Short mmCIF file of C-alpha atoms in Angstrom, two decimals:
data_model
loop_
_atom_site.label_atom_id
_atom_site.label_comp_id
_atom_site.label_asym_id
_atom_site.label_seq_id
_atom_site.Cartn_x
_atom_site.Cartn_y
_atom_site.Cartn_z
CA UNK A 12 104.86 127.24 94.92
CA UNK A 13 101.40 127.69 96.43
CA UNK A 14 101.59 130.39 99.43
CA UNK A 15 100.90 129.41 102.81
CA UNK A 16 97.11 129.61 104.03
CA UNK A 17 96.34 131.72 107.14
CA UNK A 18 96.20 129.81 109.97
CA UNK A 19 92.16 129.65 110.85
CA UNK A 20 91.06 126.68 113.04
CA UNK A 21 87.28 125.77 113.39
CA UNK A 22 86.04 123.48 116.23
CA UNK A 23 83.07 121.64 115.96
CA UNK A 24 82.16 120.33 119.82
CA UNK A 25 78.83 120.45 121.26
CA UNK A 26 80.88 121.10 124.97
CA UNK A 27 81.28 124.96 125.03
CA UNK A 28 83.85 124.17 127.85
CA UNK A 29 85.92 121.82 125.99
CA UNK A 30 85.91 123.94 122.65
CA UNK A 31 87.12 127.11 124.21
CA UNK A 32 89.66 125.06 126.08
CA UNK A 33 91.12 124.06 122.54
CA UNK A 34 90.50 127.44 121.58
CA UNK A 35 92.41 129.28 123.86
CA UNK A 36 95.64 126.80 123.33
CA UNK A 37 95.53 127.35 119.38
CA UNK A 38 95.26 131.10 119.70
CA UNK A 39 98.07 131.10 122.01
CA UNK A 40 100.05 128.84 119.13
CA UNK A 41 99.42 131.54 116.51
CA UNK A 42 95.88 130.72 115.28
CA UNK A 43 92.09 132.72 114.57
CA UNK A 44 89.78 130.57 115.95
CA UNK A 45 85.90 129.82 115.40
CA UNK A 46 83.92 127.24 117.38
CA UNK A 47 80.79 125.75 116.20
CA UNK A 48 78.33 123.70 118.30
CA UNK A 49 75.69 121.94 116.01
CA UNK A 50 76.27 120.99 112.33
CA UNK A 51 74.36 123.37 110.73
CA UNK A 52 76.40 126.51 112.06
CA UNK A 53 79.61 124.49 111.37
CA UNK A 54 79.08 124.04 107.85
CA UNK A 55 78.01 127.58 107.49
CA UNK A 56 81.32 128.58 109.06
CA UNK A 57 83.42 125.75 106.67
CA UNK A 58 82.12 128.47 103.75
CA UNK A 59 82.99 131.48 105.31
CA UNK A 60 85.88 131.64 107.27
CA UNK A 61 87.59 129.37 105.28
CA UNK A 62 89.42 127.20 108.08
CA UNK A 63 93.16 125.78 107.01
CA UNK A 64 92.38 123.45 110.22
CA UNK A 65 89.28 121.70 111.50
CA UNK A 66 88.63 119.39 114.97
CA UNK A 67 85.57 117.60 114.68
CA UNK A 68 83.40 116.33 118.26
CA UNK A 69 82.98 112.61 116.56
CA UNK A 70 80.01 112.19 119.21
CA UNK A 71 78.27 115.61 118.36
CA UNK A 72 73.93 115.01 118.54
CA UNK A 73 72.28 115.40 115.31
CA UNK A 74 75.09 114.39 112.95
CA UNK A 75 77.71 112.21 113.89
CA UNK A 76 81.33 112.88 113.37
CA UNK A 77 81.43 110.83 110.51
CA UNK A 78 78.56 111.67 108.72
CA UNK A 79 80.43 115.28 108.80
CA UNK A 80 83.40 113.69 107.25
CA UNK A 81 81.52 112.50 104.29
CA UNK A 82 79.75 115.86 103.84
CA UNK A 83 83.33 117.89 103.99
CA UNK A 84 84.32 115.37 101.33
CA UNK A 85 81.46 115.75 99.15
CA UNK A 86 82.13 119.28 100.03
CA UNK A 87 85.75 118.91 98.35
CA UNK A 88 87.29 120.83 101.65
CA UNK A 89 90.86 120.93 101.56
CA UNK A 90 91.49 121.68 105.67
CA UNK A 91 93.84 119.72 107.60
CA UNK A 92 91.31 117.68 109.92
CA UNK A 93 91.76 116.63 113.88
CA UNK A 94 88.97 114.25 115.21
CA UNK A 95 88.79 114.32 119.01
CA UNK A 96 86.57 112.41 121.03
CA UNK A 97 86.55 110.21 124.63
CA UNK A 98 85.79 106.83 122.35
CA UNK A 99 88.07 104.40 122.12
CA UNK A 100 91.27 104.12 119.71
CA UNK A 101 90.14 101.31 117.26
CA UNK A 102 86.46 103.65 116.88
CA UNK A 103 88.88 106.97 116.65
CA UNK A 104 91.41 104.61 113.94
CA UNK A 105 87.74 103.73 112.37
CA UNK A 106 86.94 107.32 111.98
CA UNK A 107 90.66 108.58 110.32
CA UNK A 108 90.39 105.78 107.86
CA UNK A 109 87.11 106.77 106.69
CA UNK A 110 88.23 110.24 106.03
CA UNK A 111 91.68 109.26 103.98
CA UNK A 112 89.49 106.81 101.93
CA UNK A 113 86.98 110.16 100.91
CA UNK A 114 90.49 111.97 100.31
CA UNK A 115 90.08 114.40 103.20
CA UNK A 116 93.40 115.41 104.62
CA UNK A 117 93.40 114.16 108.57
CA UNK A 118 96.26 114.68 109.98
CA UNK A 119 95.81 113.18 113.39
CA UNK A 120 93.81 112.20 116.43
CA UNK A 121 93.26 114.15 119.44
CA UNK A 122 91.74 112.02 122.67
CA UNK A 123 89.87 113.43 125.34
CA UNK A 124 91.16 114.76 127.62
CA UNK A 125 93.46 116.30 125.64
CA UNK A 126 97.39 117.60 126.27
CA UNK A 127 98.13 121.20 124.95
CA UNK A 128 101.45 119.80 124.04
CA UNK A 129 99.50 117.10 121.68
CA UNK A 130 97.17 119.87 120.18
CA UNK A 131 100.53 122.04 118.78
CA UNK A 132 101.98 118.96 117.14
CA UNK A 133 98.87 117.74 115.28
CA UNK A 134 98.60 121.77 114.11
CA UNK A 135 102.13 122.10 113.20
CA UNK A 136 101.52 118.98 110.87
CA UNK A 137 100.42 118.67 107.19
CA UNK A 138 97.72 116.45 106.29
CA UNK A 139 98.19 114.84 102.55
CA UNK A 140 95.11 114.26 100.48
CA UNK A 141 95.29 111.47 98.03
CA UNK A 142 97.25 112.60 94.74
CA UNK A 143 95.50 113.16 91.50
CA UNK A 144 95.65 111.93 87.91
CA UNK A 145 97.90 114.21 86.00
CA UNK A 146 95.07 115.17 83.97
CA UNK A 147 91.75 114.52 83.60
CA UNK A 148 91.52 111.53 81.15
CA UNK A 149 88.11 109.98 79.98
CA UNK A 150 88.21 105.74 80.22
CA UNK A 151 86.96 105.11 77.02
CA UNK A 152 89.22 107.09 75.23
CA UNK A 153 92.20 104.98 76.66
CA UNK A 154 90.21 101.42 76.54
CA UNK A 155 90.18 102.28 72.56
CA UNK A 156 94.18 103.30 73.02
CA UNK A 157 95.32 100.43 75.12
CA UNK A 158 96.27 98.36 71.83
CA UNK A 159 97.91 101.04 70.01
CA UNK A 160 99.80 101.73 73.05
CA UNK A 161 101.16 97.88 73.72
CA UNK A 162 102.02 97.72 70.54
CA UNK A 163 104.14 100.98 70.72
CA UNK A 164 105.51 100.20 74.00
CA UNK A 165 104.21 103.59 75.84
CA UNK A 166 103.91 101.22 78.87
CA UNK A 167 107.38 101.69 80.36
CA UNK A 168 108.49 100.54 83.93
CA UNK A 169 109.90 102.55 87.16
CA UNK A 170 111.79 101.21 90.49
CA UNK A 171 111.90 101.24 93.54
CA UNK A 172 114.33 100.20 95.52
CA UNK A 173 114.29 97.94 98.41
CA UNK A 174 116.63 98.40 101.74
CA UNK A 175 118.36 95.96 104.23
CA UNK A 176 116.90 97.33 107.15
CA UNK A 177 119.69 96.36 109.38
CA UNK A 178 123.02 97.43 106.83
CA UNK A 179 121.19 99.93 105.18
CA UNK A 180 122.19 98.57 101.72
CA UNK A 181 120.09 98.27 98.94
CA UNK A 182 118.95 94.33 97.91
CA UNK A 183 116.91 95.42 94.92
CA UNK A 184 114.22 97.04 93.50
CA UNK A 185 110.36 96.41 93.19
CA UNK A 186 108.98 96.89 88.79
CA UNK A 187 106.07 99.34 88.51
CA UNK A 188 104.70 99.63 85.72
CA UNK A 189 103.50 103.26 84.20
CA UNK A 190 101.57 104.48 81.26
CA UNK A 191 103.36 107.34 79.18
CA UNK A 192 100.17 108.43 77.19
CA UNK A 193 100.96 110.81 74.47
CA UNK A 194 97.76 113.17 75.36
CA UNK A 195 97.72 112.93 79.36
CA UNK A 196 101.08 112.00 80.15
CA UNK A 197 102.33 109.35 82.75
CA UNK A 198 99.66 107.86 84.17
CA UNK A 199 99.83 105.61 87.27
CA UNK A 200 98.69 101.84 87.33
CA UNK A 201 95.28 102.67 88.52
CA UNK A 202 94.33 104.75 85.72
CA UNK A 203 94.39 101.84 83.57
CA UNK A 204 94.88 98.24 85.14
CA UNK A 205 90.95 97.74 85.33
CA UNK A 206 90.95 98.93 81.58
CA UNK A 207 93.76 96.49 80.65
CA UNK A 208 91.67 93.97 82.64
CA UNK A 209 88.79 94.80 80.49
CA UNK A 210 90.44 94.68 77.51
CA UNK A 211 91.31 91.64 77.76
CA UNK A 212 95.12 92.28 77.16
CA UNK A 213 96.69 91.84 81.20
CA UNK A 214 98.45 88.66 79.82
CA UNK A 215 100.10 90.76 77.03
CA UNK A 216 101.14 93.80 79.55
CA UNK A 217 102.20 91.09 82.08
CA UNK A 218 104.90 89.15 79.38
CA UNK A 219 105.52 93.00 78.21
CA UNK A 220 106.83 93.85 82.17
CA UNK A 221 108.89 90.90 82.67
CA UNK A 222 110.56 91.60 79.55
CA UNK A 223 111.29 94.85 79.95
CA UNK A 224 112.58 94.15 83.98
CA UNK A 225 114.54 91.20 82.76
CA UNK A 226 116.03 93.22 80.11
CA UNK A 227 116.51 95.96 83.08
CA UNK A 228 118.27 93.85 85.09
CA UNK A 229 120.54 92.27 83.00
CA UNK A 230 121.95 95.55 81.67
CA UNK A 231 122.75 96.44 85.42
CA UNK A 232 125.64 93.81 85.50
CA UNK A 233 127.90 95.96 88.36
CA UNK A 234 125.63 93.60 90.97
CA UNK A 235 124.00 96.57 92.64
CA UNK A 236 120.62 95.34 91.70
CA UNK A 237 120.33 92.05 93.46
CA UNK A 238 116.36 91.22 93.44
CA UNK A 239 114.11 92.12 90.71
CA UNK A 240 110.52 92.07 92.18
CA UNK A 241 107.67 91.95 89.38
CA UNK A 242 103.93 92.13 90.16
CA UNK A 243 102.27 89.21 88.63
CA UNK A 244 97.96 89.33 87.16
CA UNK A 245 95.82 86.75 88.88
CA UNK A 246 95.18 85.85 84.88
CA UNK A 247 98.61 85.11 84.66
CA UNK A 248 98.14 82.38 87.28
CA UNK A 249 95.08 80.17 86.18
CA UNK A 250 98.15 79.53 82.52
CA UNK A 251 99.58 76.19 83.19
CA UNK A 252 102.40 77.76 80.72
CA UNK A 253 103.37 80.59 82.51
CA UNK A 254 105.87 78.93 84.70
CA UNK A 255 107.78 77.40 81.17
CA UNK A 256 107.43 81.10 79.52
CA UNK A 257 109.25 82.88 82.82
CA UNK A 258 111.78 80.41 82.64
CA UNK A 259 112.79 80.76 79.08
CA UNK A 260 112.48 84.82 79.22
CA UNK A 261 115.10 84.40 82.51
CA UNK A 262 117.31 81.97 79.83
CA UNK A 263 117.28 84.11 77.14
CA UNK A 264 118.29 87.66 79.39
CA UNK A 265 120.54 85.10 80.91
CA UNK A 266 118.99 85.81 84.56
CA UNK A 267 119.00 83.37 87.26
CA UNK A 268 115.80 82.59 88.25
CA UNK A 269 116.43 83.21 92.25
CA UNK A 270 117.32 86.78 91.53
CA UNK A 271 113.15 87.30 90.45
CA UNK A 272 110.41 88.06 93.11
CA UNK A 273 106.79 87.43 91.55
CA UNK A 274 104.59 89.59 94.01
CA UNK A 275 100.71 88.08 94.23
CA UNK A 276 98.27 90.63 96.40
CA UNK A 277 96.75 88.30 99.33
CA UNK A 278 93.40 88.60 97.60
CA UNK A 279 94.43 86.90 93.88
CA UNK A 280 92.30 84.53 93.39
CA UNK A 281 92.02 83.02 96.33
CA UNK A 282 89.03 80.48 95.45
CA UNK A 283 91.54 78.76 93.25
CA UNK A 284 94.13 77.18 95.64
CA UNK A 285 94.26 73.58 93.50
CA UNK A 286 95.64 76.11 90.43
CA UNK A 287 97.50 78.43 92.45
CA UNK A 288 99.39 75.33 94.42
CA UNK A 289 99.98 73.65 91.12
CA UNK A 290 101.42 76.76 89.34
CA UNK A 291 103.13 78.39 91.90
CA UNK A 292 104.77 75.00 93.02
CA UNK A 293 106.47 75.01 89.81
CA UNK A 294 107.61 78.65 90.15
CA UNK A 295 109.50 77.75 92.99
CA UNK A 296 110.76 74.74 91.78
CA UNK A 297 112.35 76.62 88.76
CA UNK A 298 114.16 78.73 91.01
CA UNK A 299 111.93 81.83 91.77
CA UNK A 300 111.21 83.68 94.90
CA UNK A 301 107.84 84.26 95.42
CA UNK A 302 106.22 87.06 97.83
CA UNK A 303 102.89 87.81 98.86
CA UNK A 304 102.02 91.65 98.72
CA UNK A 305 99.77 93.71 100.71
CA UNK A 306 99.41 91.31 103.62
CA UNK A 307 96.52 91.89 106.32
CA UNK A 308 94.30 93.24 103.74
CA UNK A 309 92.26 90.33 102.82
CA UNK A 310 90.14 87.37 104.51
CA UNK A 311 92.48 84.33 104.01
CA UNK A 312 96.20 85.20 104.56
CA UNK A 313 96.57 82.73 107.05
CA UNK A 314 95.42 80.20 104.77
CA UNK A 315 97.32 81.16 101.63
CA UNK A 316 100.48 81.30 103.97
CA UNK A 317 99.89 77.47 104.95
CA UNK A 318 99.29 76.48 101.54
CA UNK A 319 100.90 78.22 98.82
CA UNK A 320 104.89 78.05 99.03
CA UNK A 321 105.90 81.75 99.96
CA UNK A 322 109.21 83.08 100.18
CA UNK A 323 108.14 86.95 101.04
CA UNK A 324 105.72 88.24 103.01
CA UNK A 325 105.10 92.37 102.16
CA UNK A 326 103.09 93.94 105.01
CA UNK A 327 100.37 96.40 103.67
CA UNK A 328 101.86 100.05 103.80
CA UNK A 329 98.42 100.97 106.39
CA UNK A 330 100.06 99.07 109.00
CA UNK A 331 103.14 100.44 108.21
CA UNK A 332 102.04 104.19 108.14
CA UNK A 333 99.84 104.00 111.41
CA UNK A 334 102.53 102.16 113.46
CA UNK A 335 103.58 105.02 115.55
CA UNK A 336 100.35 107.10 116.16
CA UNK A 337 97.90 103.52 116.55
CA UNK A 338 99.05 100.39 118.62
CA UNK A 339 96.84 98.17 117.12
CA UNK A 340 98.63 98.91 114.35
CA UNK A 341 102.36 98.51 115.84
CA UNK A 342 100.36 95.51 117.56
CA UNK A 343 99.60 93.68 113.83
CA UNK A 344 103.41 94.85 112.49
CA UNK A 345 104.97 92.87 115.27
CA UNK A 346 102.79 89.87 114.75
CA UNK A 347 103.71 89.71 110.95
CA UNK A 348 107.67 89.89 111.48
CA UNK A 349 107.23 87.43 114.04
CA UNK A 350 105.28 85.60 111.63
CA UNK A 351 107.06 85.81 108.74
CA UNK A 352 110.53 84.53 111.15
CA UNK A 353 108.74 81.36 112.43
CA UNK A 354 107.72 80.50 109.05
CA UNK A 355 111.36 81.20 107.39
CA UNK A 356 109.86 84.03 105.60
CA UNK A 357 111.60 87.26 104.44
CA UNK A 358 109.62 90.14 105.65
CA UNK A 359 109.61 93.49 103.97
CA UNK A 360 107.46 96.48 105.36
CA UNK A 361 105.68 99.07 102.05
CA UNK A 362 105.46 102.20 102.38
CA UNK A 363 108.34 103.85 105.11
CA UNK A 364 108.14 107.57 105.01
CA UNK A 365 109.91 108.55 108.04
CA UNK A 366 113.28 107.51 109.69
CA UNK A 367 111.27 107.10 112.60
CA UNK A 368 109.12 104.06 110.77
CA UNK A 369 112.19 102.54 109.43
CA UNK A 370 113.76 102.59 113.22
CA UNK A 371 110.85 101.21 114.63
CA UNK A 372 110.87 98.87 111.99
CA UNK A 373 114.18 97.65 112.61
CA UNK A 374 113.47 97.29 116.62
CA UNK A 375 110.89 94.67 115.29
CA UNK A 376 113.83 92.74 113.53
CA UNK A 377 111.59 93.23 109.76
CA UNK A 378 114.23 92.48 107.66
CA UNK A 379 113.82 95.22 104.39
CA UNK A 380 111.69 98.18 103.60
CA UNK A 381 110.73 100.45 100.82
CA UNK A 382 108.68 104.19 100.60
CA UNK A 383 109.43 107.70 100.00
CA UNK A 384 111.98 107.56 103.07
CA UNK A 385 114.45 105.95 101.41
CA UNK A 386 113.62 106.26 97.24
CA UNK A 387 110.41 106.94 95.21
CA UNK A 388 109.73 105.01 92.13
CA UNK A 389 112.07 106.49 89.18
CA UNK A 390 113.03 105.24 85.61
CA UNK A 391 115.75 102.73 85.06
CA UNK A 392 118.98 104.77 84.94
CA UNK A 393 118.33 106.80 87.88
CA UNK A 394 117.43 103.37 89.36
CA UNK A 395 120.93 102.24 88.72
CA UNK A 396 122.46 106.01 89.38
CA UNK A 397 120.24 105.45 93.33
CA UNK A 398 121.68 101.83 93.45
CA UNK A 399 125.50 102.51 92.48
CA UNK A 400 125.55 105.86 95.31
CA UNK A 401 123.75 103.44 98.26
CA UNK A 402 126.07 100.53 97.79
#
């Protein structure tokens, strides 16, 4: 277990008053403190005195409080960051995005003027950095093992279960599928979907994944496992036989279509609306639910909703995550339930870490949810171990 770093806070704020202000409320909360009031010192002081915590002045002269973000990323700095500033929330939301999408580790925004009350919580919190491949694995090496490894079936599938927000019982779970490479272990789906993409095999890992979940599913017979929810390749979409080769895989697991969720991200081909309505008006017809995934991400949800016959609408886990500390955010969660209720659509909210998300969430009427909070992804027969306990 990695030991606890000393608690050392550096403040970058051009306003001496301000910075020993902050100063004197995290030494009284347990902390050494440094301030820092142009860049250059600040950076000097990031080297030396090691800081487990960092506020950064977004409106500092000289460099802004974002081009400081991108350095202490470039940097590879490993502090739990605090922006403060007087600007307003969307700029400050801006700003905390830009650092999680360099990896930094924010953990919060303080406004100006700030309550001493506010200042202890964001300290007492612990900033999460974006995870890292398992090991270090070089993309040509696994473009050259991608058909080896279909044809061995190291791509294997985990699940994660979806809640009823308002029972608390489990309606299903959500396929993911996961690379067990021999050499660098189990890799995640960004390791190697662009490969697969490049490759030119997606259709093969895409009829691989529905068999496998189908074959998942109909082994859990003790009806736990309501919903299967498989993420389908906007390749998979443009085949006019894709609909006929679901349906017979369902027939021949003996799985009713209705019980199958194909996910599409919002931004799947979206220039092709005369071949998505065709092909996804025969999905429904067969039987199948159909949801789209990572809503409020892209530039034409509005029209895909109107056009293309969803069952599901999944709003993006951002949303989700920044709905307590951001109202814009609780502001665009709202919306899309509300939505997704005047257009008979089942709403499910990605990524709930905290009871306090899924209670909000259920205040909004959403009707499921799935995250850490209530079950990370995990193989099949823990899967149907998780399910059997919950229901």
């Amino acid at each position: 277990m990695e030991a606890e770093r000393p608690r050392r806070l550096l403040i970058l704020d051009d306003e001496p008053a301000v910075a020993q202000t902050v100063a004197f409320s995290a030494q009284r909360h347990g902390f050494a403190v440094r301030t820092s009031e142009s860049s250059g010192a600040f950076f000097e002081d990031v080297t030396s005195f090691r800081p487990s915590h960092i506020i950064i002045d977004l409106l500092m002269p000289g460099m802004d409080g974002v081009e400081v973000l991108r350095n202490l990323a470039t940097k590879g700095c490993s502090a739990n960051i605090i922006m403060m500033s007087g600007m307003g929330s969307k700029v400050l939301e801006s700003a905390q995005r830009v650092g999680l999408e360099r990896g930094l580790r924010i953990i919060g925004i303080l406004p100006k003027p700030f309550k001493p009350k506010e200042l202890r919580t964001l300290l007492d919190a612990h900033g999460r950095a974006r995870p890292e491949p398992p090991e270090a694995a070089d993309s040509g090496a696994l473009l050259e093992d991608i058909e080896s490894a279909l044809q061995d079936g190291q791509f294997v599938l985990h699940y994660q279960p979806k809640v009823h927000l308002a029972t608390g019982r489990a309606i299903g779970v959500e396929a993911l599928v996961r690379w067990q490479h021999p050499t660098f272990g189990l890799l995640p789906p960004d390791r190697f979907l662009p490969l697969i993409e490049q490759s030119g095999n997606m259709d093969v890992l895409t009829v691989c994944v529905i068999e496998a979940g189908l074959a998942w599913l109909a082994e859990t017979d003790d009806g736990s496992a309501r919903q299967l929810a498989i993420n389908i390749s906007a390749g998979s979409l443009t085949d006019v036989g894709f609909t006929d080769l679901l349906h017979e895989r369902c027939a021949r697991f003996d799985v009713d279509p209705a019980r199958i969720i194909l996910e599409l991200t919002e931004t799947t081909a979206p220039q092709r609306t005369a071949e998505l309505l065709d092909i996804l008006t025969r999905v429904r017809l067969k039987g199948f639910q159909l949801s789209i995934d990572d809503f409020g991400t892209g530039y034409s949800s509005l029209v895909q909703l109107a056009q293309l016959p969803f069952s599901e609408i999944k709003i993006d886990r951002s949303f989700v995550c920044g709905m307590l500390s951001s109202e814009e955010a609780r502001k665009i969660v709202a919306t899309t339930v509300t939505l997704g209720k005047e257009l008979q659509l089942t709403t499910v909210a990605e990524g709930v870490e905290s009871e306090a998300q899924a209670q909000a969430l259920a205040m909004l009427q959403c009707d499921q949810a799935q995250g850490y909070f209530f079950a990370r992804p995990m193989d099949g027969e823990a899967a149907r171990a998780w399910l059997r306990g919950r229901n």
